[in-house]
Amino acid sequence: MNTTAVDEVVGLCQDLLRIDTTNTGDQRTTVGERAAAEYVAERLAEVGVETRLLESAPKRANLVARIPGADPSRGALLVHGHLDVVPADASEWSVPPFEGVIKDGYLWGRGAVDMKDFDAMVLAVVREWRRVGYTPPRDIVLAYTADEEAGMEYGSQWLVRNHPEEFEGCTEAIGEVGGYSYTINDDLRLYLVQTAEKGLDWLRLHAHGRPGHGSFIHDDNAVTALAEAVARVGRHRFPVVLTPTVRTFLEQVSEALHIELDPDEPELAVAKLGPIANLIGATLRNTANPTRLEAGYKDNVIPGKASATVDCRTLPGQADAFLAELREVIGPDVDIEHVHQQPAVETSFDGALVDAMGAALRAEDPGARTVPYLMSGGTDAKAFATLGIRCFGFAPLRLPPDLNFSALFHGIDERVPVEGLKFGVRVLDRLLRNS
């Protein structure tokens, strides 16, 4: 009797969770990505899939493989997932974060939802295909990447710059943070498909002043100037701008919930969305949040320079307007340095792949309805979109109605429902067979 993808997905996910792939953002302390890539390579080699391990720096490994399809003239589908995870403090968790514990119907661990669950689903489906001799309708390109959690410079960004040939012919892609359920009632679940992501712009603000002794009266203090600018940024609220994706989402959710949507005050509708209100609320406007401060070297010395980091997220098509408005808020006497920039991405919610997503979900959940949404954060899609690939977030999971799923991303006690994993494998298999 052949082992199926459903049979082994939980075990594969446990194995991946037990490989500590913490990405601290510091090359000296980031660990585990190569070990995880080698694990995936070994599991694929067991079923005869050839892979390439592409190392961007010591132990920062990415894996790429191509599964030939029945019709090589068709555009290939890229299926991508990252192997790194954010840090986890074990003292804050109910279970050890790197032991893959199964408890209360959930698989617990750092990366369980971000995103080793999908990594395992893809691995399980491909392994079953090879065991039974199945050939997909078109080429499937697999990419397991490093460094998604710290800017992608050693992962997808590096891959598209240095090995674009690996993605030759790819026209569409699916990856993380989409395809999960939001329960309306017993007969209706909305499955959020990510069709857009906000842009990312990490800025450093620099204020300059006259250095001096801390005991003197001083009217040209860099710390004061910076603190005032940072406070203005932190308190500022950018105007609401409804992108096509967000407008479509709000219209469909309002209809499903039987609530009135006022386009001039969409936050009233968002406030009624329960656990996903924060997730959707961040997509109504540009945001700028101060995250770090740096100044001085001695308690009694007024420094000549003070700096702050601001995490900015911009809506599709709003980058220039955002920067102009931010400049006014900061004021003319504080310099702006762009540390890391990635543009917003957005695609339309249509086409054969989108239709196949809906069909695959309804086959496993008759109460499923797909809706597009804009993600406030970012994924590897930002890199792959630069190759002209239409990118979607679709890592299917049917979730318990009372689970605050969005809070589990980078959160304490991250966990994924065991039955949700099995559901995801069945949906993913249907999608890839019919896309």
Coordinates of C-alpha atoms in Angstrom, one line a residue:
M1 CA 0.0 0.0 0.0
N2 CA 1.4 3.4 -1.1
T3 CA 2.0 6.0 1.6
T4 CA 0.0 9.1 0.7
A5 CA 0.8 12.8 1.1
V6 CA -1.9 12.9 3.8
D7 CA -0.2 10.1 5.7
E8 CA 3.2 11.7 5.9
V9 CA 2.6 15.5 5.9
V10 CA 2.5 15.8 9.7
G11 CA 5.7 13.8 10.1
L12 CA 7.5 15.9 7.5
C13 CA 6.4 19.1 9.2
Q14 CA 7.6 17.8 12.6
D15 CA 11.0 17.0 11.1
L16 CA 11.3 20.5 9.7
L17 CA 10.2 22.1 12.9
R18 CA 12.9 20.2 14.8
I19 CA 15.6 21.8 12.6
D20 CA 16.3 25.1 14.2
T21 CA 16.5 27.6 11.3
T22 CA 16.3 30.7 13.4
N23 CA 17.2 33.8 11.4
T24 CA 18.5 36.5 13.7
G25 CA 19.3 38.9 10.8
D26 CA 23.0 38.5 11.8
Q27 CA 25.1 36.3 9.6
R28 CA 27.2 35.2 12.6
T29 CA 24.3 33.7 14.5
T30 CA 21.8 32.6 11.9
V31 CA 21.7 28.8 11.9
G32 CA 20.1 25.8 10.3
E33 CA 19.0 26.9 6.8
R34 CA 21.4 24.6 5.0
A35 CA 20.5 21.6 7.3
A36 CA 16.8 22.2 6.4
A37 CA 17.6 22.5 2.7
E38 CA 19.6 19.3 2.8
Y39 CA 16.7 17.5 4.6
V40 CA 14.3 18.6 1.8
A41 CA 16.9 17.5 -0.8
E42 CA 17.2 14.1 0.8
R43 CA 13.4 13.6 0.9
L44 CA 13.1 14.5 -2.7
A45 CA 16.1 12.4 -3.7
E46 CA 14.3 9.4 -2.1
V47 CA 11.7 9.6 -4.8
G48 CA 14.0 10.5 -7.7
V49 CA 13.7 14.3 -7.8
E50 CA 17.0 16.0 -8.7
T51 CA 17.6 19.3 -6.8
R52 CA 20.1 22.1 -6.8
L53 CA 21.4 23.6 -3.5
L54 CA 22.5 27.1 -4.1
E55 CA 24.4 28.7 -1.3
S56 CA 24.4 32.5 -1.1
A57 CA 26.8 32.5 1.9
P58 CA 28.2 29.8 4.2
K59 CA 25.2 27.8 5.4
R60 CA 22.7 30.1 3.7
A61 CA 21.3 27.5 1.3
N62 CA 18.4 27.7 -1.2
L63 CA 17.0 24.6 -2.9
V64 CA 15.5 24.6 -6.4
A65 CA 14.0 21.7 -8.4
R66 CA 11.9 21.3 -11.5
I67 CA 9.2 18.7 -11.9
P68 CA 8.6 18.2 -15.7
G69 CA 5.0 18.6 -16.8
A70 CA 3.0 16.9 -19.5
D71 CA 2.9 20.1 -21.6
P72 CA 6.3 21.9 -21.5
S73 CA 5.0 24.6 -23.8
R74 CA 2.7 25.9 -21.0
G75 CA 4.0 28.5 -18.5
A76 CA 5.5 26.8 -15.4
L77 CA 4.1 27.3 -11.9
L78 CA 6.5 28.3 -9.2
V79 CA 5.7 26.9 -5.7
H80 CA 7.9 28.5 -3.1
G81 CA 8.4 28.5 0.6
H82 CA 11.1 29.8 3.0
L83 CA 12.9 27.6 5.5
D84 CA 14.0 30.2 8.0
V85 CA 12.0 31.3 11.1
V86 CA 12.1 34.2 13.5
P87 CA 13.6 33.7 16.9
A88 CA 11.6 32.1 19.7
D89 CA 12.2 32.4 23.5
A90 CA 11.5 29.0 24.9
S91 CA 10.7 30.5 28.4
E92 CA 7.7 32.2 26.9
W93 CA 6.2 29.1 25.2
S94 CA 3.9 26.4 26.6
V95 CA 5.9 23.8 24.8
P96 CA 9.5 23.7 23.5
P97 CA 9.5 25.7 20.2
F98 CA 11.8 23.3 18.3
E99 CA 10.5 19.9 19.2
G100 CA 7.5 19.5 16.9
V101 CA 5.1 18.6 19.8
I102 CA 1.6 17.4 18.9
K103 CA -0.9 18.6 21.6
D104 CA -4.6 19.3 21.7
G105 CA -5.0 18.6 18.0
Y106 CA -2.3 21.0 16.9
L107 CA 1.3 20.7 15.8
W108 CA 3.3 23.3 17.8
G109 CA 6.6 24.9 17.0
R110 CA 8.3 28.0 15.6
G111 CA 7.5 27.9 11.9
A112 CA 4.4 25.9 12.2
V113 CA 2.4 28.5 10.3
D114 CA 5.3 30.6 9.0
M115 CA 5.9 28.6 7.0
K116 CA 7.0 25.0 7.5
D117 CA 3.5 23.8 7.3
F118 CA 3.3 24.7 3.6
D119 CA 6.9 23.5 3.0
A120 CA 5.8 20.1 4.3
M121 CA 2.6 20.1 2.2
V122 CA 4.5 20.7 -1.0
L123 CA 7.1 18.1 -0.1
A124 CA 4.4 15.5 0.7
V125 CA 2.5 16.1 -2.5
V126 CA 5.5 15.8 -4.7
R127 CA 6.7 12.7 -3.0
E128 CA 3.3 11.0 -3.5
W129 CA 3.3 12.0 -7.2
R130 CA 6.7 10.4 -7.8
R131 CA 5.8 7.2 -5.9
V132 CA 2.7 6.7 -8.1
G133 CA 4.2 8.0 -11.3
Y134 CA 2.0 11.0 -11.7
T135 CA 3.0 13.8 -14.2
P136 CA 1.5 17.3 -13.6
P137 CA -0.1 19.1 -16.5
R138 CA 2.7 21.7 -16.6
D139 CA 6.2 22.2 -15.2
I140 CA 6.3 22.8 -11.4
V141 CA 9.3 24.6 -10.1
L142 CA 10.0 24.2 -6.4
A143 CA 12.0 26.8 -4.5
Y144 CA 12.8 26.5 -0.8
T145 CA 14.5 29.7 0.3
A146 CA 16.7 31.1 3.0
D147 CA 16.5 34.6 4.7
E148 CA 12.9 35.5 4.0
E149 CA 12.5 36.7 7.6
A150 CA 15.4 39.3 7.3
G151 CA 15.0 40.9 3.9
M152 CA 15.6 38.0 1.5
E153 CA 19.1 39.2 0.5
Y154 CA 20.5 35.6 1.0
G155 CA 17.4 34.0 -0.4
S156 CA 14.9 34.9 -3.1
Q157 CA 16.5 38.3 -3.9
W158 CA 19.8 36.6 -4.3
L159 CA 18.3 33.8 -6.4
V160 CA 16.6 36.2 -8.9
R161 CA 19.7 38.2 -9.3
N162 CA 22.2 35.3 -9.6
H163 CA 20.1 32.4 -10.9
P164 CA 17.2 33.7 -12.9
E165 CA 17.5 30.7 -15.2
E166 CA 16.1 28.5 -12.5
F167 CA 12.8 30.2 -13.0
E168 CA 12.8 30.2 -16.8
G169 CA 9.2 29.9 -18.1
C170 CA 7.5 30.5 -14.8
T171 CA 4.4 32.7 -15.3
E172 CA 2.6 32.2 -12.0
A173 CA 3.5 31.4 -8.4
I174 CA 2.0 30.4 -5.1
G175 CA 3.5 30.9 -1.7
E176 CA 2.6 31.8 1.9
V177 CA 0.0 33.8 3.8
G178 CA -3.1 33.0 1.8
G179 CA -5.6 30.2 1.3
Y180 CA -6.7 30.0 5.0
S181 CA -10.2 30.2 6.2
Y182 CA -12.2 32.9 7.9
T183 CA -15.5 31.4 9.2
I184 CA -18.7 33.4 8.6
N185 CA -21.1 30.7 9.7
D186 CA -21.5 26.9 9.6
D187 CA -22.2 27.0 5.9
L188 CA -19.8 29.7 4.7
R189 CA -16.0 30.1 5.1
L190 CA -14.1 32.8 3.2
Y191 CA -10.6 31.7 2.1
L192 CA -8.3 34.7 1.8
V193 CA -6.1 34.5 -1.3
Q194 CA -3.3 37.0 -1.2
T195 CA -3.1 39.0 -4.5
A196 CA -1.1 42.0 -3.3
E197 CA 1.5 43.0 -0.7
K198 CA 2.5 46.3 0.7
G199 CA 5.8 47.8 -0.3
L200 CA 8.6 47.9 2.3
D201 CA 10.9 50.8 3.0
W202 CA 13.2 50.8 6.1
L203 CA 14.3 54.3 6.7
R204 CA 16.9 55.7 9.0
L205 CA 16.4 59.3 10.2
H206 CA 19.4 61.4 11.1
A207 CA 19.4 64.6 13.1
H208 CA 22.5 66.7 13.5
G209 CA 23.3 69.3 16.2
R210 CA 26.1 70.9 18.1
P211 CA 27.9 68.6 20.5
G212 CA 28.6 69.8 24.0
H213 CA 28.6 69.2 27.7
G214 CA 25.4 67.8 29.2
S215 CA 25.4 70.4 32.0
F216 CA 25.1 73.5 29.7
I217 CA 22.0 75.1 28.3
H218 CA 21.9 73.8 24.8
D219 CA 19.5 74.9 22.0
D220 CA 20.9 72.8 19.2
N221 CA 20.5 69.2 20.5
A222 CA 20.3 66.4 17.9
V223 CA 18.6 64.1 20.3
T224 CA 15.8 66.6 20.9
A225 CA 15.3 67.3 17.2
L226 CA 15.2 63.5 16.4
A227 CA 12.8 62.8 19.3
E228 CA 10.4 65.4 18.1
A229 CA 10.5 64.1 14.5
V230 CA 10.1 60.5 15.7
A231 CA 7.1 61.5 17.9
R232 CA 5.4 63.2 14.9
V233 CA 5.9 60.1 12.8
G234 CA 4.6 57.8 15.4
R235 CA 1.5 59.8 16.0
H236 CA 0.7 60.5 12.3
R237 CA -2.1 58.7 10.5
F238 CA -1.9 58.5 6.8
P239 CA -5.1 58.8 4.8
V240 CA -7.3 55.8 3.9
V241 CA -6.7 54.7 0.3
L242 CA -8.7 51.7 -1.0
T243 CA -6.7 49.8 -3.5
P244 CA -8.7 47.5 -6.0
T245 CA -7.8 44.4 -3.9
V246 CA -8.9 45.9 -0.6
R247 CA -12.1 47.3 -2.1
T248 CA -13.0 43.9 -3.5
F249 CA -12.3 42.2 -0.2
L250 CA -14.3 44.6 1.8
E251 CA -17.3 44.4 -0.6
Q252 CA -17.3 40.6 -0.5
V253 CA -16.8 40.4 3.3
S254 CA -19.5 43.0 4.0
E255 CA -21.9 41.1 1.8
A256 CA -21.2 37.8 3.5
L257 CA -21.5 39.4 7.0
H258 CA -24.6 41.4 6.0
I259 CA -22.9 44.6 7.2
E260 CA -23.0 48.0 5.5
L261 CA -19.8 49.2 3.9
D262 CA -19.3 53.0 3.8
P263 CA -16.4 53.6 1.3
D264 CA -15.6 56.8 3.1
E265 CA -15.3 55.1 6.4
P266 CA -14.2 51.5 5.8
E267 CA -12.7 51.2 9.2
L268 CA -16.2 50.9 10.6
A269 CA -16.7 47.7 8.6
V270 CA -13.2 46.4 9.4
A271 CA -13.8 46.8 13.2
K272 CA -16.5 44.1 12.8
L273 CA -14.1 41.5 11.4
G274 CA -13.0 40.0 14.7
P275 CA -9.6 38.2 14.7
I276 CA -8.6 39.5 11.2
A277 CA -9.4 43.2 11.9
N278 CA -5.8 44.1 12.7
L279 CA -4.6 42.2 9.6
I280 CA -7.0 44.0 7.3
G281 CA -6.9 47.4 9.1
A282 CA -3.2 47.7 8.2
T283 CA -4.1 47.5 4.5
L284 CA -6.3 50.6 4.4
R285 CA -3.5 53.1 4.6
N286 CA 0.3 53.6 4.4
T287 CA 2.1 53.1 7.7
A288 CA 5.3 54.3 9.3
N289 CA 6.3 52.9 12.7
P290 CA 9.5 54.0 14.6
T291 CA 11.4 50.9 15.7
R292 CA 14.9 51.8 16.9
L293 CA 16.8 54.8 18.4
E294 CA 20.5 55.4 18.6
A295 CA 22.4 58.4 20.0
G296 CA 25.3 59.3 22.1
Y297 CA 28.3 57.6 23.8
K298 CA 28.4 59.1 27.3
D299 CA 25.8 60.2 29.8
N300 CA 27.1 63.7 30.2
V301 CA 27.9 64.4 26.5
I302 CA 25.4 65.9 24.1
P303 CA 26.0 64.1 20.8
G304 CA 26.3 65.7 17.5
K305 CA 24.1 63.1 15.8
A306 CA 21.1 61.0 16.7
S307 CA 19.4 58.4 14.5
A308 CA 16.2 56.4 14.4
T309 CA 14.8 53.6 12.2
V310 CA 11.3 53.7 10.8
D311 CA 9.5 50.7 9.3
C312 CA 7.4 52.0 6.5
R313 CA 4.8 49.9 4.5
T314 CA 3.3 51.4 1.4
L315 CA 0.2 50.5 -0.6
P316 CA 0.5 49.6 -4.3
G317 CA 0.9 52.7 -6.3
Q318 CA 1.4 55.0 -3.2
A319 CA 5.2 55.0 -2.7
D320 CA 5.8 58.5 -4.1
A321 CA 2.8 60.1 -2.4
F322 CA 3.8 58.4 0.9
L323 CA 7.4 59.7 0.9
A324 CA 6.2 63.2 0.1
E325 CA 3.8 63.2 3.0
L326 CA 6.4 61.6 5.4
R327 CA 8.9 64.3 4.4
E328 CA 6.4 67.0 5.5
V329 CA 5.8 65.1 8.8
I330 CA 9.5 64.7 9.6
G331 CA 10.4 68.3 8.7
P332 CA 13.3 69.7 6.7
D333 CA 16.1 69.5 9.2
V334 CA 16.2 65.7 9.6
D335 CA 17.9 63.6 6.9
I336 CA 16.3 60.5 5.4
E337 CA 18.4 57.4 4.5
H338 CA 16.8 54.5 2.6
V339 CA 18.2 51.3 4.2
H340 CA 16.2 48.7 2.4
Q341 CA 13.5 49.0 -0.2
Q342 CA 11.1 46.5 -1.8
P343 CA 8.2 47.7 -4.0
A344 CA 4.6 46.7 -3.4
V345 CA 3.2 44.0 -5.7
E346 CA -0.4 43.4 -6.9
T347 CA -2.0 41.2 -9.4
S348 CA -5.7 40.8 -10.4
F349 CA -7.9 38.1 -9.0
D350 CA -8.8 36.3 -12.1
G351 CA -7.6 33.6 -14.5
A352 CA -7.4 29.8 -14.7
L353 CA -5.2 29.4 -11.6
V354 CA -7.6 31.5 -9.5
D355 CA -10.5 29.4 -10.7
A356 CA -8.6 26.2 -9.8
M357 CA -8.0 27.5 -6.3
G358 CA -11.7 28.0 -5.7
A359 CA -12.6 24.6 -7.2
A360 CA -9.9 22.8 -5.1
L361 CA -11.2 24.4 -1.9
R362 CA -14.9 23.7 -2.7
A363 CA -14.1 20.0 -3.4
E364 CA -12.8 19.7 0.2
D365 CA -15.1 22.3 1.8
P366 CA -18.5 22.9 0.1
G367 CA -18.8 26.1 2.2
A368 CA -15.7 27.6 0.7
R369 CA -15.6 31.0 -1.1
T370 CA -12.4 32.6 -2.2
V371 CA -11.7 36.4 -1.7
P372 CA -8.6 38.4 -2.6
Y373 CA -6.8 40.4 0.0
L374 CA -3.8 42.7 0.4
M375 CA -1.1 41.6 2.9
S376 CA 0.4 44.3 5.1
G377 CA 3.7 42.5 5.4
G378 CA 5.9 40.9 2.7
T379 CA 7.0 37.6 1.3
D380 CA 9.4 36.1 -1.3
A381 CA 6.8 37.1 -3.9
K382 CA 8.4 40.6 -3.9
A383 CA 11.5 39.0 -5.4
F384 CA 9.8 36.6 -7.8
A385 CA 7.5 39.3 -9.1
T386 CA 10.5 41.2 -10.5
L387 CA 10.8 38.3 -13.0
G388 CA 7.3 39.0 -14.3
I389 CA 5.7 36.2 -12.4
R390 CA 2.1 36.7 -11.1
C391 CA 2.3 35.8 -7.4
F392 CA -0.4 34.6 -5.1
G393 CA -0.5 33.7 -1.5
F394 CA -2.1 30.3 -1.3
A395 CA -1.1 27.9 1.5
P396 CA -4.5 26.3 2.1
L397 CA -5.7 25.6 5.7
R398 CA -9.1 25.1 7.1
L399 CA -9.0 26.7 10.6
P400 CA -11.1 26.4 13.7
P401 CA -13.5 29.3 13.8
D402 CA -12.2 30.5 17.2
L403 CA -8.5 30.4 16.3
N404 CA -6.8 33.9 16.1
F405 CA -4.6 32.7 13.2
S406 CA -3.0 36.0 12.3
A407 CA -1.7 36.4 15.9
L408 CA 0.3 33.1 15.5
F409 CA 2.6 34.6 12.8
H410 CA 5.9 35.3 14.8
G411 CA 3.8 34.8 17.9
I412 CA 4.2 32.8 21.1
D413 CA 2.9 29.2 20.9
E414 CA 2.8 29.1 17.1
R415 CA 0.8 26.1 16.0
V416 CA -1.1 24.6 13.1
P417 CA -4.2 22.3 13.3
V418 CA -3.2 18.7 12.4
E419 CA -6.4 18.3 10.5
G420 CA -5.7 21.6 8.8
L421 CA -2.4 20.3 7.5
K422 CA -4.1 17.2 6.0
F423 CA -6.8 19.4 4.5
G424 CA -4.1 21.6 3.0
V425 CA -2.4 18.7 1.4
R426 CA -5.6 17.5 -0.3
V427 CA -6.4 21.0 -1.6
L428 CA -2.9 21.6 -2.8
D429 CA -2.8 18.3 -4.6
R430 CA -6.1 19.1 -6.4
L431 CA -4.9 22.6 -7.3
L432 CA -1.6 21.4 -8.8
R433 CA -3.3 18.6 -10.7
N434 CA -5.8 21.1 -12.3
S435 CA -3.9 24.3 -12.8

